[in-house]
Amino acid sequence: MNIFKNRPMKYNNILVEKNDKIAEIIINRPKKLNALNKETISELHSTFTELESDDHIRVIILTGNGDKAFVAGADISEFADFDVSQGAELAKHGQEILFDFIENLSIPVIAAVNGFALGGGLELAMACHFRVASENAKMGLPEVSLGVIPGYGGTQRLPQLVGKGKAMEMIMTAGMITADDALKNGLVNHVVDQDELLPFCEKLATKIARNSSTAISSAIKAVNANFKEGVNGFDVEVEQFGECFGTDDFEEGTTAFLEKRKPDF
Ligand code: COA
């Protein structure tokens, strides 16, 4: 059962529901299998920005509306007539305002992959901090079948998650893999029945929300540093570890432990 209460719709392609410390973003273009058009990308950027500045929200779950697709890719109809510079700008802008933006968000984002996650859809799921899939989910990067390559970070994040060889195979064949295959290859952390997908993610989110949000934000920075060109992740870890010692959460967490009670972050 979904624990979220419906909220009025503010965007054309996005639904946002909040329950206590957890927010759910639902991409809502089911007739187009939730394909990412320009407006949806922009609305997602606004939604993530808004939720990040909401002090009450500790975890975000990102999913697609309907039982068929998470996101079936970037909206092909919008870029079919683009030239070289428009293509480069499409990728650059999208990476900046959505894909890199999510990866570097200070609050955790869980992708609840409820069906097809193809092209930009899989890239979106990979930009999230981790992924849970329903058993019917299918994942792939079909771009080379369209004469392009993944442009929203897919050539970088897929090898990070599944290794270079498997990523090369997936990109070159343009094929789809099943949820179980994705689980075996480390692309998703869990596979559950479709009915269980949101409740399962909500349970994980509730567990995360009990912990220190400032420490989690530092952990995101430190883990991400491992994958940034020219950045020494160990140095970032030292810096972020030190920062934690100046937070209220550190005081509360350690005091609560010594007083043999649960922390109240
Ligand atoms: N961009 C734009 N529209 C898309 C889309 C995309 N990436 N993916 C699906 N759609 C649209 C279809 O055009 C169709 O619209 P219509 O009803 O107005 O014709 C609608 O969504 C339903 O898709 P359809 O293809 O009829 O569903 P299906 O069940 O037969 O096939 C897929 C499902 C996912 C296999 C198929 O839609 C597909 O291959 N999509 C493109 C995937 C892709 O290449 N993504 C990478 C883009 S870079």
Tab-separated table of C-alpha atoms and ligand atoms in Angstrom:
chain	number	residue	atom	x	y	z
A	1	MET	CA	0.000	0.000	0.000
A	2	ASN	CA	1.246	3.456	-0.873
A	3	ILE	CA	1.703	5.527	2.274
A	4	PHE	CA	1.663	8.802	0.345
A	5	LYS	CA	-1.231	11.208	0.296
A	6	ASN	CA	-2.117	12.904	-2.977
A	7	ARG	CA	-1.134	16.520	-3.360
A	8	PRO	CA	-2.471	18.954	-5.959
A	9	MET	CA	-0.613	18.724	-9.265
A	10	LYS	CA	1.628	21.714	-9.871
A	11	TYR	CA	3.461	20.627	-13.021
A	12	ASN	CA	2.295	19.294	-16.371
A	13	ASN	CA	4.441	16.153	-16.354
A	14	ILE	CA	5.348	15.591	-12.709
A	15	LEU	CA	3.418	14.565	-9.621
A	16	VAL	CA	4.929	15.222	-6.215
A	17	GLU	CA	3.678	13.522	-3.091
A	18	LYS	CA	5.049	14.034	0.387
A	19	ASN	CA	4.653	11.924	3.476
A	20	ASP	CA	6.483	13.214	6.522
A	21	LYS	CA	10.207	13.142	5.646
A	22	ILE	CA	9.851	11.284	2.345
A	23	ALA	CA	8.939	12.795	-1.021
A	24	GLU	CA	7.972	10.870	-4.093
A	25	ILE	CA	8.434	12.303	-7.580
A	26	ILE	CA	6.340	10.557	-10.228
A	27	ILE	CA	7.092	11.239	-13.875
A	28	ASN	CA	3.658	11.491	-15.385
A	29	ARG	CA	3.546	11.037	-19.170
A	30	PRO	CA	2.327	7.431	-19.251
A	31	LYS	CA	0.954	7.683	-22.820
A	32	LYS	CA	4.520	8.445	-23.983
A	33	LEU	CA	5.986	5.891	-21.572
A	34	ASN	CA	7.202	8.842	-19.470
A	35	ALA	CA	9.732	9.873	-22.156
A	36	LEU	CA	11.790	12.870	-21.061
A	37	ASN	CA	10.840	15.891	-23.112
A	38	LYS	CA	12.343	19.319	-22.462
A	39	GLU	CA	9.483	20.401	-20.233
A	40	THR	CA	9.714	17.261	-18.080
A	41	ILE	CA	13.463	17.734	-17.629
A	42	SER	CA	12.913	21.336	-16.588
A	43	GLU	CA	10.081	20.393	-14.213
A	44	LEU	CA	12.238	17.668	-12.664
A	45	HIS	CA	14.995	20.226	-12.093
A	46	SER	CA	12.541	22.577	-10.354
A	47	THR	CA	11.088	19.760	-8.265
A	48	PHE	CA	14.487	18.484	-7.074
A	49	THR	CA	15.584	22.063	-6.312
A	50	GLU	CA	12.424	22.702	-4.303
A	51	LEU	CA	12.641	19.458	-2.353
A	52	GLU	CA	16.335	19.934	-1.577
A	53	SER	CA	15.565	23.280	0.045
A	54	ASP	CA	12.672	21.798	2.067
A	55	ASP	CA	14.290	21.172	5.473
A	56	HIS	CA	11.699	18.569	6.297
A	57	ILE	CA	12.439	16.229	3.368
A	58	ARG	CA	15.137	13.613	4.020
A	59	VAL	CA	14.743	11.147	1.118
A	60	ILE	CA	13.323	11.299	-2.414
A	61	ILE	CA	11.910	8.355	-4.351
A	62	LEU	CA	11.787	8.813	-8.132
A	63	THR	CA	9.461	6.655	-10.216
A	64	GLY	CA	7.332	6.638	-13.361
A	65	ASN	CA	3.551	6.635	-13.592
A	66	GLY	CA	1.810	3.483	-14.816
A	67	ASP	CA	2.886	-0.125	-14.685
A	68	LYS	CA	4.790	-0.170	-17.972
A	69	ALA	CA	7.597	2.360	-17.853
A	70	PHE	CA	9.933	4.171	-15.522
A	71	VAL	CA	11.132	6.306	-18.452
A	72	ALA	CA	11.451	5.004	-22.050
A	73	GLY	CA	14.193	7.494	-22.867
A	74	ALA	CA	14.698	11.028	-24.007
A	75	ASP	CA	11.819	12.174	-26.211
A	76	ILE	CA	13.060	11.180	-29.664
A	77	SER	CA	10.539	13.455	-31.420
A	78	GLU	CA	12.241	16.517	-29.926
A	79	PHE	CA	15.771	15.921	-31.212
A	80	ALA	CA	15.279	13.981	-34.462
A	81	ASP	CA	16.172	17.075	-36.564
A	82	PHE	CA	18.993	18.456	-34.391
A	83	ASP	CA	22.408	19.343	-35.841
A	84	VAL	CA	25.846	18.804	-34.273
A	85	SER	CA	25.850	21.837	-31.985
A	86	GLN	CA	22.225	21.353	-30.922
A	87	GLY	CA	23.022	17.722	-30.071
A	88	ALA	CA	26.002	18.706	-27.927
A	89	GLU	CA	23.971	21.417	-26.187
A	90	LEU	CA	21.120	18.963	-25.501
A	91	ALA	CA	23.494	16.597	-23.685
A	92	LYS	CA	25.374	19.359	-21.829
A	93	HIS	CA	22.258	21.144	-20.605
A	94	GLY	CA	20.528	17.899	-19.570
A	95	GLN	CA	23.592	16.669	-17.682
A	96	GLU	CA	23.895	19.978	-15.834
A	97	ILE	CA	20.289	20.558	-14.828
A	98	LEU	CA	19.185	17.000	-14.194
A	99	PHE	CA	21.606	14.080	-14.253
A	100	ASP	CA	24.670	15.573	-12.506
A	101	PHE	CA	22.293	17.640	-10.432
A	102	ILE	CA	20.610	14.532	-8.966
A	103	GLU	CA	23.914	12.728	-8.435
A	104	ASN	CA	25.217	15.678	-6.396
A	105	LEU	CA	21.992	16.402	-4.535
A	106	SER	CA	22.534	16.631	-0.775
A	107	ILE	CA	19.625	14.299	-0.013
A	108	PRO	CA	19.411	10.679	-1.130
A	109	VAL	CA	17.431	9.823	-4.255
A	110	ILE	CA	16.224	6.245	-4.773
A	111	ALA	CA	15.113	5.230	-8.274
A	112	ALA	CA	12.081	2.926	-8.140
A	113	VAL	CA	12.368	1.391	-11.609
A	114	ASN	CA	8.822	0.229	-12.361
A	115	GLY	CA	9.145	-0.870	-16.002
A	116	PHE	CA	11.150	0.172	-19.073
A	117	ALA	CA	14.220	2.238	-18.186
A	118	LEU	CA	15.778	2.878	-21.578
A	119	GLY	CA	18.280	5.409	-22.843
A	120	GLY	CA	17.785	8.643	-20.889
A	121	GLY	CA	15.496	6.644	-18.564
A	122	LEU	CA	18.259	4.284	-17.509
A	123	GLU	CA	20.639	7.247	-17.348
A	124	LEU	CA	18.180	8.958	-15.011
A	125	ALA	CA	17.981	5.865	-12.800
A	126	MET	CA	21.794	5.652	-12.794
A	127	ALA	CA	22.107	9.290	-11.723
A	128	CYS	CA	20.091	8.431	-8.595
A	129	HIS	CA	22.039	7.258	-5.554
A	130	PHE	CA	20.778	3.697	-5.890
A	131	ARG	CA	18.097	1.705	-7.662
A	132	VAL	CA	15.356	-0.815	-6.841
A	133	ALA	CA	13.534	-2.536	-9.733
A	134	SER	CA	10.222	-4.331	-10.123
A	135	GLU	CA	10.468	-7.825	-11.622
A	136	ASN	CA	8.965	-6.670	-14.952
A	137	ALA	CA	11.564	-3.891	-15.416
A	138	LYS	CA	13.697	-3.888	-18.567
A	139	MET	CA	16.831	-1.802	-18.813
A	140	GLY	CA	19.074	-0.795	-21.674
A	141	LEU	CA	20.877	1.919	-23.600
A	142	PRO	CA	19.464	1.616	-27.145
A	143	GLU	CA	21.006	4.840	-28.462
A	144	VAL	CA	23.348	3.256	-31.039
A	145	SER	CA	20.260	1.766	-32.720
A	146	LEU	CA	19.229	5.397	-33.355
A	147	GLY	CA	22.653	6.473	-34.600
A	148	VAL	CA	23.693	8.283	-31.420
A	149	ILE	CA	25.394	7.367	-28.148
A	150	PRO	CA	24.092	7.802	-24.612
A	151	GLY	CA	24.424	11.537	-23.875
A	152	TYR	CA	23.135	11.911	-20.349
A	153	GLY	CA	26.103	10.262	-18.629
A	154	GLY	CA	25.346	6.673	-19.679
A	155	THR	CA	28.800	5.948	-21.091
A	156	GLN	CA	30.294	6.985	-17.743
A	157	ARG	CA	27.858	5.726	-15.108
A	158	LEU	CA	27.052	2.331	-16.674
A	159	PRO	CA	30.713	1.138	-16.542
A	160	GLN	CA	30.943	2.448	-12.956
A	161	LEU	CA	28.019	0.233	-11.973
A	162	VAL	CA	28.382	-2.917	-14.095
A	163	GLY	CA	32.036	-2.845	-15.208
A	164	LYS	CA	33.494	-1.880	-18.565
A	165	GLY	CA	32.911	-5.152	-20.429
A	166	LYS	CA	29.222	-5.504	-19.561
A	167	ALA	CA	28.670	-1.779	-20.247
A	168	MET	CA	30.333	-2.078	-23.661
A	169	GLU	CA	28.135	-5.087	-24.478
A	170	MET	CA	24.939	-3.328	-23.400
A	171	ILE	CA	25.788	-0.154	-25.308
A	172	MET	CA	26.994	-1.945	-28.469
A	173	THR	CA	24.091	-4.423	-28.682
A	174	ALA	CA	21.525	-1.710	-27.764
A	175	GLY	CA	19.668	-4.578	-26.089
A	176	MET	CA	17.581	-4.725	-22.943
A	177	ILE	CA	18.384	-6.717	-19.823
A	178	THR	CA	15.893	-8.092	-17.322
A	179	ALA	CA	15.599	-6.933	-13.728
A	180	ASP	CA	17.273	-10.163	-12.552
A	181	ASP	CA	20.199	-9.577	-14.921
A	182	ALA	CA	20.441	-5.999	-13.680
A	183	LEU	CA	20.560	-7.335	-10.115
A	184	LYS	CA	23.304	-9.850	-10.983
A	185	ASN	CA	25.368	-7.096	-12.585
A	186	GLY	CA	25.001	-4.547	-9.779
A	187	LEU	CA	22.855	-2.157	-11.785
A	188	VAL	CA	20.032	-2.403	-9.232
A	189	ASN	CA	20.252	-3.282	-5.537
A	190	HIS	CA	16.975	-5.193	-5.206
A	191	VAL	CA	14.255	-6.713	-7.370
A	192	VAL	CA	10.740	-6.954	-5.929
A	193	ASP	CA	7.192	-7.630	-7.192
A	194	GLN	CA	5.706	-4.620	-8.916
A	195	ASP	CA	3.061	-4.189	-6.159
A	196	GLU	CA	5.830	-4.176	-3.593
A	197	LEU	CA	8.109	-1.674	-5.338
A	198	LEU	CA	6.965	1.551	-3.667
A	199	PRO	CA	6.319	0.047	-0.207
A	200	PHE	CA	9.803	-1.524	-0.358
A	201	CYS	CA	11.418	1.811	-1.346
A	202	GLU	CA	9.389	3.593	1.329
A	203	LYS	CA	10.727	1.179	3.973
A	204	LEU	CA	14.302	1.831	2.824
A	205	ALA	CA	13.634	5.567	2.792
A	206	THR	CA	12.186	5.449	6.317
A	207	LYS	CA	15.312	3.672	7.524
A	208	ILE	CA	17.542	6.290	5.848
A	209	ALA	CA	15.433	9.165	7.229
A	210	ARG	CA	16.155	8.051	10.803
A	211	ASN	CA	19.862	8.787	10.332
A	212	SER	CA	21.729	12.069	10.363
A	213	SER	CA	20.911	14.061	7.215
A	214	THR	CA	24.118	16.113	7.525
A	215	ALA	CA	26.237	12.942	7.754
A	216	ILE	CA	24.396	11.423	4.779
A	217	SER	CA	25.029	14.567	2.770
A	218	SER	CA	28.751	14.331	3.616
A	219	ALA	CA	28.751	10.645	2.663
A	220	ILE	CA	27.236	11.469	-0.751
A	221	LYS	CA	30.030	14.008	-1.382
A	222	ALA	CA	32.737	11.567	-0.291
A	223	VAL	CA	31.433	8.606	-2.317
A	224	ASN	CA	30.886	10.760	-5.422
A	225	ALA	CA	34.453	12.090	-5.123
A	226	ASN	CA	35.686	8.599	-5.996
A	227	PHE	CA	34.288	9.069	-9.495
A	228	LYS	CA	35.379	12.659	-10.164
A	229	GLU	CA	38.258	13.352	-12.479
A	230	GLY	CA	41.189	15.021	-10.719
A	231	VAL	CA	39.660	14.742	-7.244
A	232	ASN	CA	41.267	12.717	-4.461
A	233	GLY	CA	38.396	10.890	-2.781
A	234	PHE	CA	40.425	10.135	0.341
A	235	ASP	CA	41.067	13.869	0.794
A	236	VAL	CA	37.383	14.622	0.379
A	237	GLU	CA	36.578	11.915	2.932
A	238	VAL	CA	39.003	13.470	5.450
A	239	GLU	CA	37.488	16.912	4.875
A	240	GLN	CA	33.883	15.691	5.139
A	241	PHE	CA	34.686	13.519	8.175
A	242	GLY	CA	36.088	16.616	9.895
A	243	GLU	CA	33.043	18.719	8.919
A	244	CYS	CA	30.766	16.221	10.651
A	245	PHE	CA	32.419	17.010	14.000
A	246	GLY	CA	31.047	20.559	13.802
A	247	THR	CA	27.402	19.522	13.350
A	248	ASP	CA	24.508	19.320	15.814
A	249	ASP	CA	23.825	15.834	14.490
A	250	PHE	CA	27.277	14.652	15.599
A	251	GLU	CA	26.652	15.983	19.078
A	252	GLU	CA	23.197	14.397	19.211
A	253	GLY	CA	24.341	11.066	17.720
A	254	THR	CA	27.287	10.557	20.044
A	255	THR	CA	25.444	11.892	23.120
A	256	ALA	CA	22.481	9.597	22.433
A	257	PHE	CA	24.801	6.602	22.126
A	258	LEU	CA	26.519	7.397	25.440
A	259	GLU	CA	23.155	7.978	27.120
A	260	LYS	CA	21.906	4.652	25.726
A	261	ARG	CA	18.971	6.209	23.848
A	262	LYS	CA	17.996	6.607	20.209
A	263	PRO	CA	19.232	9.832	18.551
A	264	ASP	CA	16.679	12.430	17.524
A	265	PHE	CA	18.058	13.985	14.343
B	1	COA	N1	10.526	9.202	-27.202
B	1	COA	C1	9.340	9.609	-27.668
B	1	COA	N2	8.238	8.855	-27.622
B	1	COA	C2	8.330	7.631	-27.091
B	1	COA	C3	9.537	7.141	-26.571
B	1	COA	C4	10.675	7.988	-26.638
B	1	COA	N3	11.862	7.623	-26.162
B	1	COA	N4	9.332	5.886	-26.107
B	1	COA	C5	8.032	5.620	-26.323
B	1	COA	N5	7.418	6.661	-26.917
B	1	COA	C6	6.013	6.796	-27.317
B	1	COA	C7	5.731	6.039	-28.609
B	1	COA	O1	6.100	6.821	-29.724
B	1	COA	C8	4.237	5.843	-28.477
B	1	COA	O2	3.593	7.051	-28.791
B	1	COA	P1	2.264	7.051	-29.750
B	1	COA	O3	1.276	6.204	-28.995
B	1	COA	O4	1.882	8.490	-29.836
B	1	COA	O5	2.678	6.424	-31.032
B	1	COA	C9	4.036	5.608	-27.003
B	1	COA	O6	5.176	6.161	-26.364
B	1	COA	C10	3.932	4.154	-26.601
B	1	COA	O7	5.090	3.490	-27.109
B	1	COA	P2	5.036	2.184	-28.044
B	1	COA	O8	6.304	2.132	-28.831
B	1	COA	O9	3.749	2.155	-28.814
B	1	COA	O10	4.997	1.045	-26.930
B	1	COA	P3	5.496	-0.467	-27.102
B	1	COA	O11	5.004	-1.195	-25.906
B	1	COA	O12	5.130	-1.005	-28.434
B	1	COA	O13	7.112	-0.380	-27.054
B	1	COA	C11	9.238	0.384	-26.213
B	1	COA	C12	7.759	0.015	-25.896
B	1	COA	C13	9.825	0.975	-24.949
B	1	COA	C14	10.006	-0.885	-26.606
B	1	COA	C15	9.257	1.402	-27.375
B	1	COA	O14	8.375	2.482	-27.063
B	1	COA	C16	10.628	2.005	-27.638
B	1	COA	O15	11.471	1.336	-28.209
B	1	COA	N6	10.823	3.282	-27.249
B	1	COA	C17	12.047	4.009	-27.528
B	1	COA	C18	13.162	3.546	-26.618
B	1	COA	C19	14.442	4.276	-26.960
B	1	COA	O16	15.033	4.102	-28.002
B	1	COA	N7	14.871	5.099	-26.005
B	1	COA	C20	16.108	5.819	-26.126
B	1	COA	C21	15.888	7.188	-26.622
B	1	COA	S1	17.434	8.063	-26.756
